[in-house]
Structure formats: structure tokens, C-alpha cells
Coordinates of C-alpha atoms and ligand atoms in Angstrom, one line a residue:
X448 CA -148.5 164.8 -15.0
X449 CA -152.2 164.3 -14.3
X450 CA -152.7 168.1 -14.4
X451 CA -150.9 168.3 -17.8
X452 CA -153.1 165.6 -19.2
X453 CA -156.2 167.2 -17.9
X454 CA -155.3 170.5 -19.5
X455 CA -154.4 168.7 -22.7
X456 CA -157.8 166.8 -22.9
X457 CA -159.8 169.9 -22.0
X458 CA -157.9 171.8 -24.8
X459 CA -158.7 169.0 -27.3
X460 CA -162.4 169.1 -26.2
X461 CA -162.6 172.6 -27.6
X462 CA -161.1 171.7 -31.0
X463 CA -163.7 172.3 -33.7
X464 CA -161.9 170.5 -36.5
X465 CA -161.6 167.3 -34.4
X466 CA -165.2 167.6 -33.3
X467 CA -166.3 167.8 -37.0
X468 CA -164.1 164.8 -37.9
X469 CA -165.3 162.7 -35.0
X470 CA -168.9 163.3 -36.2
X471 CA -168.1 161.8 -39.6
X472 CA -166.2 158.8 -38.4
X473 CA -168.6 157.5 -35.7
X474 CA -168.1 156.4 -32.1
X475 CA -164.5 155.4 -31.8
X476 CA -161.5 155.0 -29.5
X477 CA -163.5 153.6 -26.7
X478 CA -166.1 156.4 -26.7
X479 CA -168.9 153.9 -26.6
X480 CA -167.9 153.2 -23.0
X481 CA -169.3 156.6 -22.1
X482 CA -171.8 157.3 -24.9
X483 CA -174.9 155.2 -25.4
X484 CA -175.0 155.3 -29.2
X485 CA -175.4 157.6 -32.1
X486 CA -179.1 157.3 -32.5
X487 CA -182.1 157.6 -30.2
X488 CA -183.0 153.9 -30.9
X489 CA -179.6 152.9 -29.5
X490 CA -180.0 155.1 -26.5
X491 CA -183.5 153.7 -25.8
X492 CA -182.0 150.2 -25.7
X493 CA -179.5 151.3 -23.1
X494 CA -182.0 153.2 -21.0
X495 CA -184.3 150.1 -20.9
X496 CA -181.5 148.0 -19.6
X497 CA -180.6 150.6 -17.0
X498 CA -184.3 151.0 -16.0
X499 CA -184.6 147.2 -15.6
X500 CA -181.8 147.3 -13.1
X501 CA -183.6 149.9 -11.0
X502 CA -181.6 152.9 -12.3
X503 CA -183.4 156.0 -13.5
X504 CA -181.9 158.1 -16.3
X505 CA -181.4 161.5 -17.6
X506 CA -180.9 161.5 -21.4
X507 CA -178.7 164.0 -23.2
X508 CA -178.6 164.6 -27.0
X509 CA -175.0 165.6 -27.4
X510 CA -174.1 168.8 -29.3
X511 CA -171.1 171.1 -29.3
X512 CA -170.4 174.3 -31.2
X513 CA -173.8 175.4 -32.4
X514 CA -173.1 178.4 -34.7
X515 CA -176.4 179.1 -36.5
X516 CA -180.1 179.5 -35.7
X517 CA -180.8 176.5 -38.0
X518 CA -178.4 174.2 -36.0
X519 CA -179.9 175.3 -32.7
X520 CA -183.4 174.6 -33.9
X521 CA -182.3 171.1 -35.1
X522 CA -180.8 170.5 -31.6
X523 CA -184.1 171.5 -30.0
X524 CA -186.1 169.3 -32.4
X525 CA -183.9 166.4 -31.3
X526 CA -184.5 167.1 -27.6
X527 CA -188.2 167.1 -28.3
X528 CA -187.9 163.8 -30.1
X529 CA -186.1 162.4 -27.0
X530 CA -188.9 163.7 -24.8
X531 CA -191.5 162.0 -27.0
X532 CA -189.5 158.8 -26.9
X533 CA -189.3 158.9 -23.1
X534 CA -193.1 159.0 -23.0
X535 CA -193.7 156.7 -26.0
X536 CA -191.4 154.0 -24.7
X537 CA -192.4 154.5 -21.1
X538 CA -188.8 155.1 -20.0
X539 CA -187.9 156.2 -16.5
X540 CA -185.9 159.2 -17.8
X541 CA -185.5 162.9 -17.6
X542 CA -183.9 165.1 -20.2
X543 CA -180.6 167.1 -19.8
X544 CA -179.4 169.7 -22.3
X545 CA -176.9 172.5 -22.8
X546 CA -178.1 176.0 -23.5
X547 CA -175.3 176.6 -26.0
X548 CA -176.9 173.9 -28.1
X549 CA -180.2 175.8 -28.0
X550 CA -178.5 179.0 -29.3
X551 CA -177.3 180.7 -26.1
X552 CA -174.3 182.2 -27.9
X553 CA -176.5 183.5 -30.7
X554 CA -179.3 185.4 -29.0
X555 CA -181.4 185.3 -25.9
X556 CA -184.6 185.3 -28.0
X557 CA -183.4 182.1 -29.8
X558 CA -182.5 180.2 -26.7
X559 CA -185.8 181.1 -25.1
X560 CA -187.7 180.2 -28.2
X561 CA -186.1 176.8 -28.3
X562 CA -186.4 176.2 -24.6
X563 CA -190.1 177.1 -24.5
X564 CA -190.7 174.6 -27.4
X565 CA -188.9 172.0 -25.3
X566 CA -190.6 172.9 -22.1
X567 CA -194.0 172.8 -23.7
X568 CA -193.3 169.3 -25.0
X569 CA -191.8 168.3 -21.6
X570 CA -194.9 169.6 -19.8
X571 CA -197.2 167.7 -22.2
X572 CA -195.3 164.5 -21.7
X573 CA -194.6 164.9 -18.0
X574 CA -190.8 164.9 -18.4
X575 CA -188.4 166.8 -16.1
X576 CA -185.7 168.9 -17.8
X577 CA -182.3 169.9 -16.4
X578 CA -180.1 172.6 -17.9
X579 CA -176.5 171.5 -17.6
X580 CA -174.0 174.1 -16.5
X581 CA -171.2 174.9 -18.9
X582 CA -168.1 177.1 -18.5
X583 CA -167.8 180.1 -16.2
X584 CA -168.3 182.6 -19.0
X585 CA -171.8 181.3 -19.5
X586 CA -172.8 180.7 -15.9
X587 CA -174.5 184.1 -15.3
X588 CA -176.4 183.8 -18.6
X589 CA -177.4 180.2 -17.9
X590 CA -178.8 181.1 -14.5
X591 CA -180.7 184.1 -16.0
X592 CA -182.4 181.9 -18.6
X593 CA -183.1 179.3 -15.9
X594 CA -184.8 181.9 -13.7
X595 CA -186.9 183.1 -16.6
X596 CA -188.0 179.6 -17.4
X597 CA -188.5 178.5 -13.8
X598 CA -191.1 181.3 -13.4
X599 CA -193.0 179.8 -16.4
X600 CA -192.5 176.0 -15.9
X601 CA -192.3 173.9 -12.8
X602 CA -190.5 170.9 -14.3
X603 CA -187.1 172.5 -14.8
X604 CA -183.9 172.3 -12.9
X605 CA -180.3 173.3 -13.3
X606 CA -176.7 172.6 -12.1
X607 CA -174.3 174.4 -9.8
X608 CA -170.6 173.7 -9.7
X609 CA -168.6 173.4 -6.4
X610 CA -165.4 174.6 -8.0
X611 CA -166.7 178.2 -8.5
X612 CA -166.4 180.8 -5.8
X613 CA -169.7 182.3 -6.8
X614 CA -171.7 179.1 -6.2
X615 CA -172.3 179.7 -2.4
X616 CA -174.0 183.0 -3.3
X617 CA -175.9 181.4 -6.2
X618 CA -177.4 178.7 -3.9
X619 CA -178.8 181.4 -1.6
X620 CA -180.0 183.6 -4.5
X621 CA -181.8 180.6 -6.1
X622 CA -183.5 179.5 -2.9
X623 CA -186.5 181.7 -3.6
X624 CA -187.2 179.6 -6.7
X625 CA -187.2 176.3 -4.7
X626 CA -185.0 174.9 -7.3
X627 CA -184.3 171.2 -8.0
X628 CA -180.5 171.4 -8.4
X629 CA -177.9 168.9 -9.6
X630 CA -174.7 169.7 -7.6
X631 CA -171.4 168.7 -9.3
X632 CA -167.7 169.6 -8.9
X633 CA -167.4 171.2 -12.3
X634 CA -165.9 169.9 -15.6
X635 CA -164.3 172.9 -17.4
X636 CA -160.9 174.5 -17.2
X637 CA -161.3 177.7 -15.1
X638 CA -158.8 180.2 -13.8
X639 CA -158.0 180.6 -10.1
X640 CA -159.7 184.0 -10.3
X641 CA -163.1 182.3 -10.5
X642 CA -162.6 178.7 -9.2
X643 CA -160.9 176.9 -6.3
X644 CA -157.6 175.6 -7.8
X645 CA -157.2 172.9 -5.1
X646 CA -159.2 169.7 -5.1
X647 CA -159.6 169.7 -1.3
X648 CA -161.2 173.1 -1.4
X649 CA -163.6 172.0 -4.2
X650 CA -164.6 169.0 -2.1
X651 CA -165.2 171.1 1.0
X652 CA -167.3 173.5 -1.0
X653 CA -169.2 170.6 -2.5
X654 CA -170.2 169.4 1.0
X655 CA -171.1 172.9 2.1
X656 CA -173.4 173.3 -1.0
X657 CA -175.1 170.0 -0.3
X658 CA -175.8 170.9 3.3
X659 CA -177.1 174.4 2.5
X660 CA -179.3 173.3 -0.4
X661 CA -180.9 170.3 1.2
X662 CA -181.5 172.0 4.6
X663 CA -183.2 174.8 2.6
X664 CA -185.7 172.0 1.8
X665 CA -184.8 171.8 -1.9
X666 CA -184.4 168.7 -4.0
X667 CA -180.7 167.8 -4.2
X668 CA -179.1 165.6 -6.8
X669 CA -175.5 164.8 -5.8
X670 CA -173.8 164.0 -9.0
X671 CA -170.4 162.5 -8.3
X672 CA -168.3 159.4 -8.5
X673 CA -166.3 160.4 -5.4
X674 CA -166.8 157.9 -2.6
X675 CA -165.9 160.5 0.1
X676 CA -168.7 162.8 -1.1
X677 CA -171.1 159.8 -1.4
X678 CA -170.3 158.7 2.1
X679 CA -170.7 162.3 3.4
X680 CA -174.2 162.4 1.8
X681 CA -175.3 159.1 3.2
X682 CA -174.2 160.2 6.7
X683 CA -175.8 163.7 6.3
X684 CA -179.2 162.4 5.3
X685 CA -179.1 159.9 8.2
X686 CA -178.2 162.5 10.8
X687 CA -180.8 165.0 9.5
X688 CA -183.5 162.5 8.8
X689 CA -183.8 163.6 5.2
X690 CA -186.4 161.6 3.2
X691 CA -185.3 159.6 0.2
X692 CA -187.6 161.6 -2.0
X693 CA -185.7 164.8 -1.3
X694 CA -182.4 163.7 -2.9
X695 CA -180.8 161.3 -5.3
X696 CA -177.3 160.3 -6.5
X697 CA -176.3 160.7 -10.1
X698 CA -173.4 159.3 -12.1
X699 CA -172.4 159.3 -15.7
X700 CA -173.1 156.3 -18.0
X701 CA -170.1 153.9 -18.0
X702 CA -168.5 155.3 -14.8
X703 CA -168.6 153.2 -11.6
X704 CA -171.5 151.1 -13.0
X705 CA -171.1 148.6 -10.2
X706 CA -171.3 151.3 -7.5
X707 CA -174.4 152.6 -9.2
X708 CA -176.2 149.3 -8.7
X709 CA -174.9 148.9 -5.1
X710 CA -176.4 152.3 -4.2
X711 CA -179.8 151.2 -5.7
X712 CA -179.6 148.0 -3.7
X713 CA -178.8 150.0 -0.6
X714 CA -182.2 151.7 -1.2
X715 CA -181.0 155.0 -2.6
X716 CA -182.4 156.7 -5.8
X717 CA -179.7 156.6 -8.4
X718 CA -179.9 158.4 -11.8
X719 CA -177.6 157.7 -14.7
X720 CA -176.7 160.5 -17.2
X721 CA -176.9 158.9 -20.6
X722 CA -175.5 160.9 -23.5
X723 CA -176.1 159.9 -27.2
X724 CA -175.6 161.4 -30.6
X725 CA -173.0 161.8 -33.3
X726 CA -171.4 164.8 -31.5
X727 CA -169.7 162.7 -28.8
X728 CA -166.1 164.0 -29.2
X729 CA -166.1 167.0 -26.7
X730 CA -168.0 165.0 -24.1
X731 CA -165.6 162.1 -24.4
X732 CA -162.5 164.4 -24.1
X733 CA -164.0 165.9 -20.9
X734 CA -164.4 162.4 -19.4
X735 CA -160.7 161.6 -20.3
X736 CA -159.6 164.9 -18.7
X737 CA -161.3 163.8 -15.4
X738 CA -159.4 160.6 -15.4
X739 CA -156.4 160.2 -17.6
X740 CA -156.3 156.5 -16.6
X741 CA -159.2 156.2 -19.1
X742 CA -156.7 156.9 -21.8
X743 CA -156.0 153.2 -21.7
X744 CA -159.4 152.8 -23.4
X745 CA -158.4 155.1 -26.1
X746 CA -155.2 153.2 -26.7
X747 CA -157.1 149.9 -26.9
X748 CA -159.6 151.5 -29.3
X749 CA -156.7 152.7 -31.5
X750 CA -155.1 149.4 -31.5
X751 CA -158.3 147.7 -32.6
X752 CA -158.6 149.9 -35.7
Ligands
FAD1083 C1 -174.8 163.1 -13.6 C2 -173.7 164.1 -13.8 C3 -174.0 165.3 -14.4 C4 -173.0 166.3 -14.6 N1 -173.3 167.5 -15.1 C5 -172.3 168.4 -15.2 C6 -172.7 169.8 -15.6 O1 -173.8 170.1 -16.0 N2 -171.6 170.7 -15.6 C7 -170.4 170.4 -15.3 O2 -169.5 171.3 -15.3 N3 -170.1 169.1 -14.9 C8 -171.0 168.2 -14.8 N4 -170.6 166.9 -14.4 C9 -169.2 166.5 -14.2 C10 -168.7 166.9 -12.9 O3 -168.6 168.3 -12.8 C11 -167.3 166.3 -12.7 O4 -166.4 166.8 -13.7 C12 -167.3 164.8 -12.7 O5 -168.4 164.2 -12.1 C13 -166.0 164.3 -12.0 O6 -166.0 164.7 -10.7 P1 -166.4 163.7 -9.5 O7 -167.3 164.4 -8.6 O8 -166.9 162.4 -10.0 O9 -165.1 163.5 -8.6 P2 -163.6 163.3 -9.0 O10 -162.8 163.8 -7.8 O11 -163.2 163.8 -10.3 O12 -163.5 161.7 -9.0 C14 -163.6 160.9 -7.9 C15 -163.4 159.5 -8.3 O13 -164.4 159.1 -9.2 C16 -163.9 158.2 -10.2 N5 -164.0 158.9 -11.6 C17 -164.3 160.2 -11.8 N6 -164.3 160.5 -13.1 C18 -164.1 159.4 -13.7 C19 -164.1 159.0 -15.1 N7 -164.2 159.9 -16.1 N8 -163.8 157.7 -15.4 C20 -163.7 156.8 -14.4 N9 -163.7 157.1 -13.1 C21 -163.9 158.4 -12.7 C22 -162.5 158.0 -9.8 O14 -162.4 156.9 -9.1 C23 -162.1 159.2 -9.0 O15 -161.0 159.0 -8.2 C24 -171.6 166.0 -14.2 C25 -171.4 164.8 -13.5 C26 -172.3 163.9 -13.3 C27 -172.0 162.6 -12.6

């Protein structure tokens, strides 16, 4: 049943008509549990609260299905606005973004043009930028753009997904860039041709990725809500005497908020991924796919209307 629901929500996440409708009707159906608001002002309020509790943040201006150069440029403008807000409001926050929002599916020139604008602003304002990883079809292109930008800018990182077979090789290939990487399980629907179909295999690969990357001496963000992986990481850094400044935990806004605070209180660096914007629908559906139990929030949201 869980598998069917996961497939269903991932299918819904790609629906363009529902995405457009959701934009019009505002944050609904319990989406505000996972999305900090529709405006940068609302996001700033949330970030300040998180910062006050000792949590650092990475902010993401949500955007799905960018079809034109104009839309991609507007997305980049919004990311630049977020960078300026981080500096202006003295927030403890980085920026995360998706290359499709910057025009990846339109042309390499466009995505590089927008990314260089963002990276120039990020450099000026001393903000670190992470390129999220999207579906397998875009993995190679995303890593290519990352490598181009990493040779021009220091303050940029990206994400690798434990469910992909190729990730082990990618970790080794990227090592020469001394990359700051966020390691995740992976959020998209992929075929068994490219991704481990069994959760236990993904979890084993996740642990392997963590060990390889951190022992290579590279900054490692372990982005998970999975207690087994968190415990593995805690044990690993203890055994290998890894300094706190070489790794951090990351979780999504609204998920295991109590555990986020506990980890801070235990002395670990903890970063919360805070999405905001009117384009919340696809992100929300992916979160439901991860945990169909969250559908209860949707039902409550519906009943409230
Ligand atoms: C900071 C951050 C950034 C990310 N960036 C990317 C990215 O760039 N590309 C990408 O493909 N994926 C990204 N992801 C998503 C990731 O790939 C997984 O889909 C997601 O984190 C769920 O996997 P998990 O490791 O938490 O473990 P799971 O095995 O899915 O979950 C373990 C436990 O965590 C809890 N949990 C998990 N999800 C939820 C939820 N939605 N609601 C409530 N409880 C939950 C449950 O208790 C569950 O049993 C990111 C995740 C995080 C935390």
C-alpha cells in the first residue's frame, strides 16, 4: 500500500495543471507544515525563529516547471533577493536551488548565465549555495554545471543521492574538486535500471557514501530523518575523531523538529532546509510520497476548508 501511495504522490507531484492551480489558491491542505510561507518576509520570520533556537538554515525559493527564459530569469532574481535578505537581515542561512528553475531544460547558456548572476551575488554577500539534485535524467547535466561553477566559485556545493548506482563513482570523480556535498537518499521515482529498488540497499549505500566522502576530507552534510543513519554518523565521527566543523546534519522544515533541537543540544551542527514561495505543490507532494502517514495533514486541511 505504501509503495502505491508513494507512486501516486510522485505522479501528482509532476502534474502541471495542479501545480498551476495550487499557485493560485495559496498554501493549503496542511502544506504550511512543510513550507515556511509564500513570501520572503514570511520565510525570514521562520528563519529568525529557527536561528534563535541554534539551528542554521538553507533557504529555497520553490519553483517547478520553468518553461521560458523569462521564468528562469525571474527565478534567479528571486534567489538573488533571498541572498540579499540573508545578508540584510543577518540570517544564519545558506541558499539552495534547483537548476531546472534556472533554465537547465532550456539551454546550458541560460542556466550558466543565471547561476553566475546568483554566484556573484552570493560571493558579494558571503552566502553558500547548494545545487539540489533532481531526477536521474538531469543528474549528469547537473554535475557538469556544478563542476564548471566550482572551478569559478568556492562557495558552491551540490547533492548526491544514495539510491543511484552511479553515486559511488560520482563521489570518487568529484573528490578532486574537494566538494562540500549534501548526501541524501533521493526523492524521485527512478527505475531499477538506475537506482537500488530496496530500502536496505539504499541505506547501506548511504553509509558507504558518508564514509568515503568524509574520509576523503570533504565537508559532509548528512541530510536525513532516519535515526539509524543519524546514529551511524554519530558513531562514525566518534570512532574516526572527525571534527564538528567537517560535517553537519540536515533535515527538512517541519519534519522531526524536536529531533533537530535535540541534535543541536547534543552539540551537533544542524541545518534546516526552509522552502518558501507560491510554487509549493510539487515539493509538498514529494514530502507526502516519503511518508503517506502525512496524508492525515491533508485530510485535516481539507476538512477545515
Ligand atoms: C535537507 C535535505 C535536503 C534534501 N535535498 C534533496 C535533493 O537535493 N535531492 C533529492 O533527491 N532529495 C533531497 N532530499 C530528500 C531525500 O532524498 C529523502 O527523500 C528524504 O530526506 C527522506 O529520506 P530520509 O533519509 O529522511 O529517510 P526515510 O527512510 O525516508 O525516513 C526515515 C524516517 O524519517 C521520518 N520521515 C521521513 N520523511 C518524512 C516526512 N516527509 N514526514 C515525516 N517524517 C518523515 C520517518 O520517521 C521515517 O521513518 C533532501 C532531504 C533533506 C533532509
